[in-house]
């Protein structure tokens, strides 16, 4: 055959493939989530998410210390309080579980660790919604006021990045304004800009005991839409977001690519609980090569345009040399 172009030349050996690889996944690209509960001395595996644990602020320090040795420097914390009420008052209470987690990490590790906190009311409300509820409706503006106060409590604890995940209109601007008014101008905002009303969140809601009464389709995005993701991203950036996020990841790689094309800031995606548990369960059943699948999934997210990935796979992937 007389072929001038033979692309296989650059795939001939492992060394050659490594030489021309366009995409990589490294520890610095990964953000590790943690589920922090009240009390002390707790490290309990979550049944629906093998290898993921409920921890208390003290055992969180041990987990993060081990992660730092692997190069995992960025850690996202979700607070799970004992007390829940209609307004999520625990989210803005002094010395709540999230504040203790953040302050403990910063006291121990200083700037060697980057702390991120989830800003949302769902884990703190008895109805499981991300905002205030009246007559079955989710109230936007009163919810935004509470969310901004929640972000301020995290800033007071020393958090590096607050991450509003509620999908209320205007919450990024309200958070930025309140942080700046209180001299927390250096606290960054990672906005969940394109968060879809997805079926992939099941294990997470079980983990946080935050399944809503009804659903969240009146504020989270419709899975059928893509232009809306661009609009939400533009609005969040106009309001002061420093980074933007797409959630979930695998079923929304096209959205990651669209957001990447519009945003000059870092783009983050969330490799969510359902995506994680599907891989874990398939691997446990002997149906897939877990290492190869995790690597392929993470590479796909990076290839689509994500600068950073929130994932539950990070620790194991690094420990076992999958990436």
Coordinates of C-alpha atoms in Angstrom, one line a residue:
X1 CA 0.0 0.0 0.0
X2 CA 1.2 3.5 -0.9
X3 CA 0.2 5.5 2.2
X4 CA 1.7 8.9 3.0
X5 CA -0.1 9.1 6.3
X6 CA 0.1 6.3 8.8
X7 CA -1.2 7.5 12.2
X8 CA -0.3 4.1 13.7
X9 CA 3.4 5.2 13.7
X10 CA 2.7 7.4 16.7
X11 CA 0.9 4.5 18.5
X12 CA 3.6 1.9 17.9
X13 CA 5.1 1.6 21.4
X14 CA 4.1 2.7 25.0
X15 CA 7.0 5.2 24.9
X16 CA 5.7 6.7 21.7
X17 CA 2.1 6.9 22.9
X18 CA 3.3 8.6 26.1
X19 CA 5.4 11.1 24.0
X20 CA 2.4 12.3 22.0
X21 CA -0.4 12.0 24.6
X22 CA -2.5 15.1 24.7
X23 CA -4.2 14.7 28.1
X24 CA -3.0 13.7 31.5
X25 CA -4.5 13.2 35.0
X26 CA -2.3 14.1 38.0
X27 CA -2.9 14.6 41.7
X28 CA -2.9 18.4 41.3
X29 CA -6.0 18.0 39.0
X30 CA -8.1 16.2 41.7
X31 CA -10.3 17.5 44.5
X32 CA -11.2 15.1 47.3
X33 CA -14.7 15.3 48.9
X34 CA -15.2 14.5 52.6
X35 CA -18.4 14.0 54.6
X36 CA -18.0 15.5 58.1
X37 CA -20.3 14.5 60.9
X38 CA -20.6 15.6 64.5
X39 CA -18.6 14.1 67.3
X40 CA -15.1 12.7 67.5
X41 CA -13.2 9.5 66.6
X42 CA -15.6 8.5 63.8
X43 CA -14.5 6.9 60.6
X44 CA -17.4 4.8 59.2
X45 CA -17.6 3.5 55.6
X46 CA -20.7 4.5 53.7
X47 CA -22.6 1.5 52.5
X48 CA -23.6 2.9 49.1
X49 CA -20.1 4.3 48.4
X50 CA -17.4 1.7 49.1
X51 CA -14.1 3.3 50.2
X52 CA -15.8 6.6 51.2
X53 CA -16.3 7.4 54.9
X54 CA -18.2 9.6 57.3
X55 CA -15.5 11.3 59.4
X56 CA -15.5 13.7 62.3
X57 CA -13.3 16.9 62.4
X58 CA -10.5 15.0 64.2
X59 CA -10.4 11.9 61.9
X60 CA -10.6 14.2 58.9
X61 CA -7.2 15.6 59.8
X62 CA -5.8 12.0 59.6
X63 CA -7.5 11.4 56.3
X64 CA -6.2 14.7 54.8
X65 CA -2.7 14.0 56.1
X66 CA -2.6 10.7 54.3
X67 CA -3.9 12.4 51.1
X68 CA -1.3 15.1 51.3
X69 CA 1.4 12.4 51.1
X70 CA -0.2 11.4 47.8
X71 CA -0.2 14.9 46.5
X72 CA -3.9 15.5 47.0
X73 CA -3.9 19.1 48.3
X74 CA -7.5 20.2 47.7
X75 CA -10.3 19.0 49.9
X76 CA -14.0 19.7 49.7
X77 CA -16.1 19.4 52.9
X78 CA -19.8 18.6 53.3
X79 CA -21.2 19.1 56.8
X80 CA -23.7 16.6 58.1
X81 CA -25.3 18.0 61.3
X82 CA -27.2 16.2 64.0
X83 CA -29.9 18.9 64.1
X84 CA -32.0 19.9 61.1
X85 CA -34.8 22.4 60.9
X86 CA -36.9 24.3 58.3
X87 CA -34.4 27.1 57.7
X88 CA -31.1 25.2 58.0
X89 CA -30.1 27.3 61.0
X90 CA -27.2 25.0 61.8
X91 CA -25.6 26.2 58.6
X92 CA -25.0 29.6 60.0
X93 CA -24.4 28.6 63.6
X94 CA -21.1 29.5 65.2
X95 CA -18.6 26.7 65.5
X96 CA -20.8 24.3 63.4
X97 CA -19.3 21.1 62.1
X98 CA -18.0 22.7 58.9
X99 CA -16.3 25.5 60.7
X100 CA -14.6 23.1 63.1
X101 CA -13.4 21.0 60.1
X102 CA -12.0 23.9 58.3
X103 CA -10.3 25.5 61.3
X104 CA -8.8 22.1 62.3
X105 CA -7.3 21.6 58.9
X106 CA -5.9 25.1 58.6
X107 CA -4.4 25.0 62.1
X108 CA -2.7 21.7 61.3
X109 CA -1.6 22.2 57.7
X110 CA -1.8 25.9 57.0
X111 CA -1.4 26.8 53.3
X112 CA -0.2 23.3 52.5
X113 CA -3.9 22.3 52.2
X114 CA -6.6 24.1 50.1
X115 CA -9.9 23.9 51.8
X116 CA -13.2 24.1 49.9
X117 CA -16.7 24.1 51.6
X118 CA -20.1 23.2 50.2
X119 CA -22.5 26.1 50.5
X120 CA -26.0 24.7 50.5
X121 CA -28.8 24.3 52.9
X122 CA -30.0 20.8 51.9
X123 CA -28.1 18.8 54.6
X124 CA -29.2 21.3 57.3
X125 CA -32.9 21.4 56.5
X126 CA -35.5 18.9 57.7
X127 CA -37.2 19.0 54.2
X128 CA -34.0 18.3 52.3
X129 CA -34.3 21.3 49.9
X130 CA -31.5 23.7 49.1
X131 CA -33.5 26.7 50.2
X132 CA -36.5 27.9 52.2
X133 CA -39.8 26.3 51.4
X134 CA -43.3 28.0 51.6
X135 CA -46.4 26.2 50.4
X136 CA -44.4 23.8 48.4
X137 CA -42.4 26.5 46.6
X138 CA -38.7 27.1 47.0
X139 CA -38.2 30.7 47.9
X140 CA -35.2 32.2 46.0
X141 CA -34.3 35.5 47.6
X142 CA -34.7 34.6 51.3
X143 CA -32.7 31.5 50.6
X144 CA -29.9 33.5 49.0
X145 CA -29.6 35.7 52.1
X146 CA -29.1 32.6 54.2
X147 CA -26.6 31.0 51.8
X148 CA -24.5 34.2 51.9
X149 CA -24.5 34.1 55.7
X150 CA -23.4 30.4 55.5
X151 CA -20.5 31.3 53.2
X152 CA -19.5 34.0 55.6
X153 CA -19.3 31.6 58.5
X154 CA -17.0 29.4 56.4
X155 CA -14.8 32.4 55.6
X156 CA -14.5 33.2 59.3
X157 CA -13.2 29.7 59.9
X158 CA -10.5 30.3 57.3
X159 CA -11.7 28.5 54.2
X160 CA -9.9 29.1 51.0
X161 CA -12.8 28.5 48.6
X162 CA -16.6 28.6 49.2
X163 CA -18.6 26.6 46.7
X164 CA -22.4 27.3 46.4
X165 CA -24.2 24.3 45.1
X166 CA -27.8 25.4 45.6
X167 CA -28.6 26.8 42.1
X168 CA -30.6 29.8 43.5
X169 CA -30.5 32.8 41.2
X170 CA -28.2 35.5 42.3
X171 CA -26.4 33.7 45.1
X172 CA -22.9 34.1 43.7
X173 CA -23.3 37.9 43.7
X174 CA -24.8 38.0 47.2
X175 CA -22.0 35.8 48.6
X176 CA -19.3 37.9 46.9
X177 CA -20.8 41.1 48.2
X178 CA -21.1 39.9 51.8
X179 CA -17.6 38.4 51.8
X180 CA -16.2 41.7 50.5
X181 CA -18.1 43.8 53.0
X182 CA -16.5 41.7 55.8
X183 CA -13.0 42.0 54.4
X184 CA -12.8 38.4 53.0
X185 CA -11.9 39.7 49.6
X186 CA -9.3 36.8 49.2
X187 CA -11.9 34.1 49.7
X188 CA -12.6 32.5 46.3
X189 CA -15.9 31.3 44.9
X190 CA -16.3 28.0 43.0
X191 CA -19.8 28.2 41.6
X192 CA -21.8 25.1 40.7
X193 CA -22.9 26.9 37.6
X194 CA -24.3 24.0 35.6
X195 CA -25.8 21.6 38.2
X196 CA -28.3 19.3 36.6
X197 CA -31.4 17.7 38.2
X198 CA -29.7 14.3 37.7
X199 CA -30.5 10.7 38.6
X200 CA -26.8 10.2 39.4
X201 CA -27.0 11.8 42.9
X202 CA -28.6 8.9 44.8
X203 CA -25.7 7.6 46.9
X204 CA -24.8 11.2 47.9
X205 CA -28.2 12.0 49.2
X206 CA -28.2 8.8 51.2
X207 CA -24.8 9.8 52.6
X208 CA -25.9 13.3 53.6
X209 CA -29.5 12.3 54.6
X210 CA -30.6 15.1 52.3
X211 CA -33.1 13.5 50.0
X212 CA -35.7 16.2 49.3
X213 CA -39.5 16.2 49.9
X214 CA -40.4 16.1 46.2
X215 CA -37.6 16.9 43.8
X216 CA -35.3 19.8 42.9
X217 CA -36.3 20.3 39.3
X218 CA -37.6 23.9 39.9
X219 CA -34.0 25.1 40.7
X220 CA -31.5 22.5 39.3
X221 CA -31.1 22.4 35.6
X222 CA -33.2 20.4 33.1
X223 CA -31.2 17.5 31.8
X224 CA -32.4 18.3 28.3
X225 CA -30.7 21.7 28.1
X226 CA -27.3 22.8 27.1
X227 CA -27.5 26.5 26.2
X228 CA -28.8 27.2 29.7
X229 CA -25.5 25.9 31.1
X230 CA -23.7 28.6 29.1
X231 CA -26.2 31.3 30.4
X232 CA -25.7 30.1 34.0
X233 CA -21.9 30.2 33.6
X234 CA -21.9 33.7 32.2
X235 CA -24.2 35.0 35.0
X236 CA -22.0 33.4 37.7
X237 CA -18.9 34.9 36.2
X238 CA -20.6 38.4 36.0
X239 CA -21.5 38.0 39.7
X240 CA -18.0 37.3 40.8
X241 CA -17.3 33.5 40.5
X242 CA -13.6 32.7 40.3
X243 CA -14.2 29.2 39.0
X244 CA -17.2 27.4 37.6
X245 CA -18.4 23.8 37.7
X246 CA -20.4 21.3 35.7
X247 CA -22.2 18.5 37.7
X248 CA -22.4 15.5 37.0
X249 CA -19.5 14.8 34.7
X250 CA -19.8 11.7 32.5
X251 CA -23.2 12.2 31.1
X252 CA -22.4 15.9 30.6
X253 CA -19.0 15.9 28.8
X254 CA -20.6 18.0 26.0
X255 CA -21.5 20.6 28.6
X256 CA -18.0 20.7 30.0
X257 CA -16.7 21.4 26.5
X258 CA -19.3 24.2 25.9
X259 CA -18.5 25.8 29.3
X260 CA -14.8 25.5 28.6
X261 CA -15.3 27.4 25.3
X262 CA -17.1 30.2 27.1
X263 CA -15.1 30.6 30.3
X264 CA -11.6 31.9 30.7
X265 CA -11.5 30.9 34.3
X266 CA -10.8 27.3 35.6
X267 CA -13.5 24.8 34.9
X268 CA -14.3 22.1 37.4
X269 CA -16.4 19.0 37.0
X270 CA -17.9 16.7 39.7
X271 CA -17.5 13.0 39.1
X272 CA -20.5 12.3 41.3
X273 CA -21.6 9.5 43.7
X274 CA -23.7 7.6 41.2
X275 CA -20.9 7.5 38.7
X276 CA -18.5 6.3 41.3
X277 CA -20.8 3.6 42.7
X278 CA -21.6 2.3 39.2
X279 CA -17.9 1.7 38.6
X280 CA -17.4 0.2 42.1
X281 CA -20.4 -2.2 41.8
X282 CA -19.4 -3.3 38.3
X283 CA -15.8 -3.9 39.4
X284 CA -17.0 -5.9 42.4
X285 CA -19.1 -8.1 40.1
X286 CA -16.1 -8.8 37.9
X287 CA -17.7 -7.0 34.9
X288 CA -15.0 -4.4 34.3
X289 CA -11.3 -3.6 34.9
X290 CA -11.7 -1.0 37.6
X291 CA -8.3 0.6 37.1
X292 CA -8.7 1.0 33.4
X293 CA -12.2 2.3 33.7
X294 CA -11.4 4.9 36.4
X295 CA -8.4 6.1 34.3
X296 CA -10.5 6.3 31.2
X297 CA -13.3 8.2 32.9
X298 CA -11.0 10.8 34.5
X299 CA -9.1 11.3 31.2
X300 CA -12.4 11.8 29.4
X301 CA -13.3 14.6 31.9
X302 CA -10.0 16.2 31.4
X303 CA -10.1 15.8 27.6
X304 CA -13.6 17.4 27.5
X305 CA -12.1 20.5 29.1
X306 CA -12.1 20.2 32.9
X307 CA -9.1 21.8 34.6
X308 CA -10.0 20.1 37.9
X309 CA -12.1 17.1 38.9
X310 CA -13.9 16.5 42.1
X311 CA -13.8 12.7 42.5
X312 CA -14.0 9.9 45.1
X313 CA -11.5 7.8 43.1
X314 CA -8.5 10.0 43.7
X315 CA -6.9 8.4 46.7
X316 CA -7.2 4.8 45.5
X317 CA -6.2 5.7 42.0
X318 CA -3.0 7.3 43.2
X319 CA -2.2 4.6 45.8
X320 CA -2.5 1.8 43.3
X321 CA -0.9 3.7 40.4
X322 CA -3.9 3.8 38.2
X323 CA -3.0 7.4 37.1

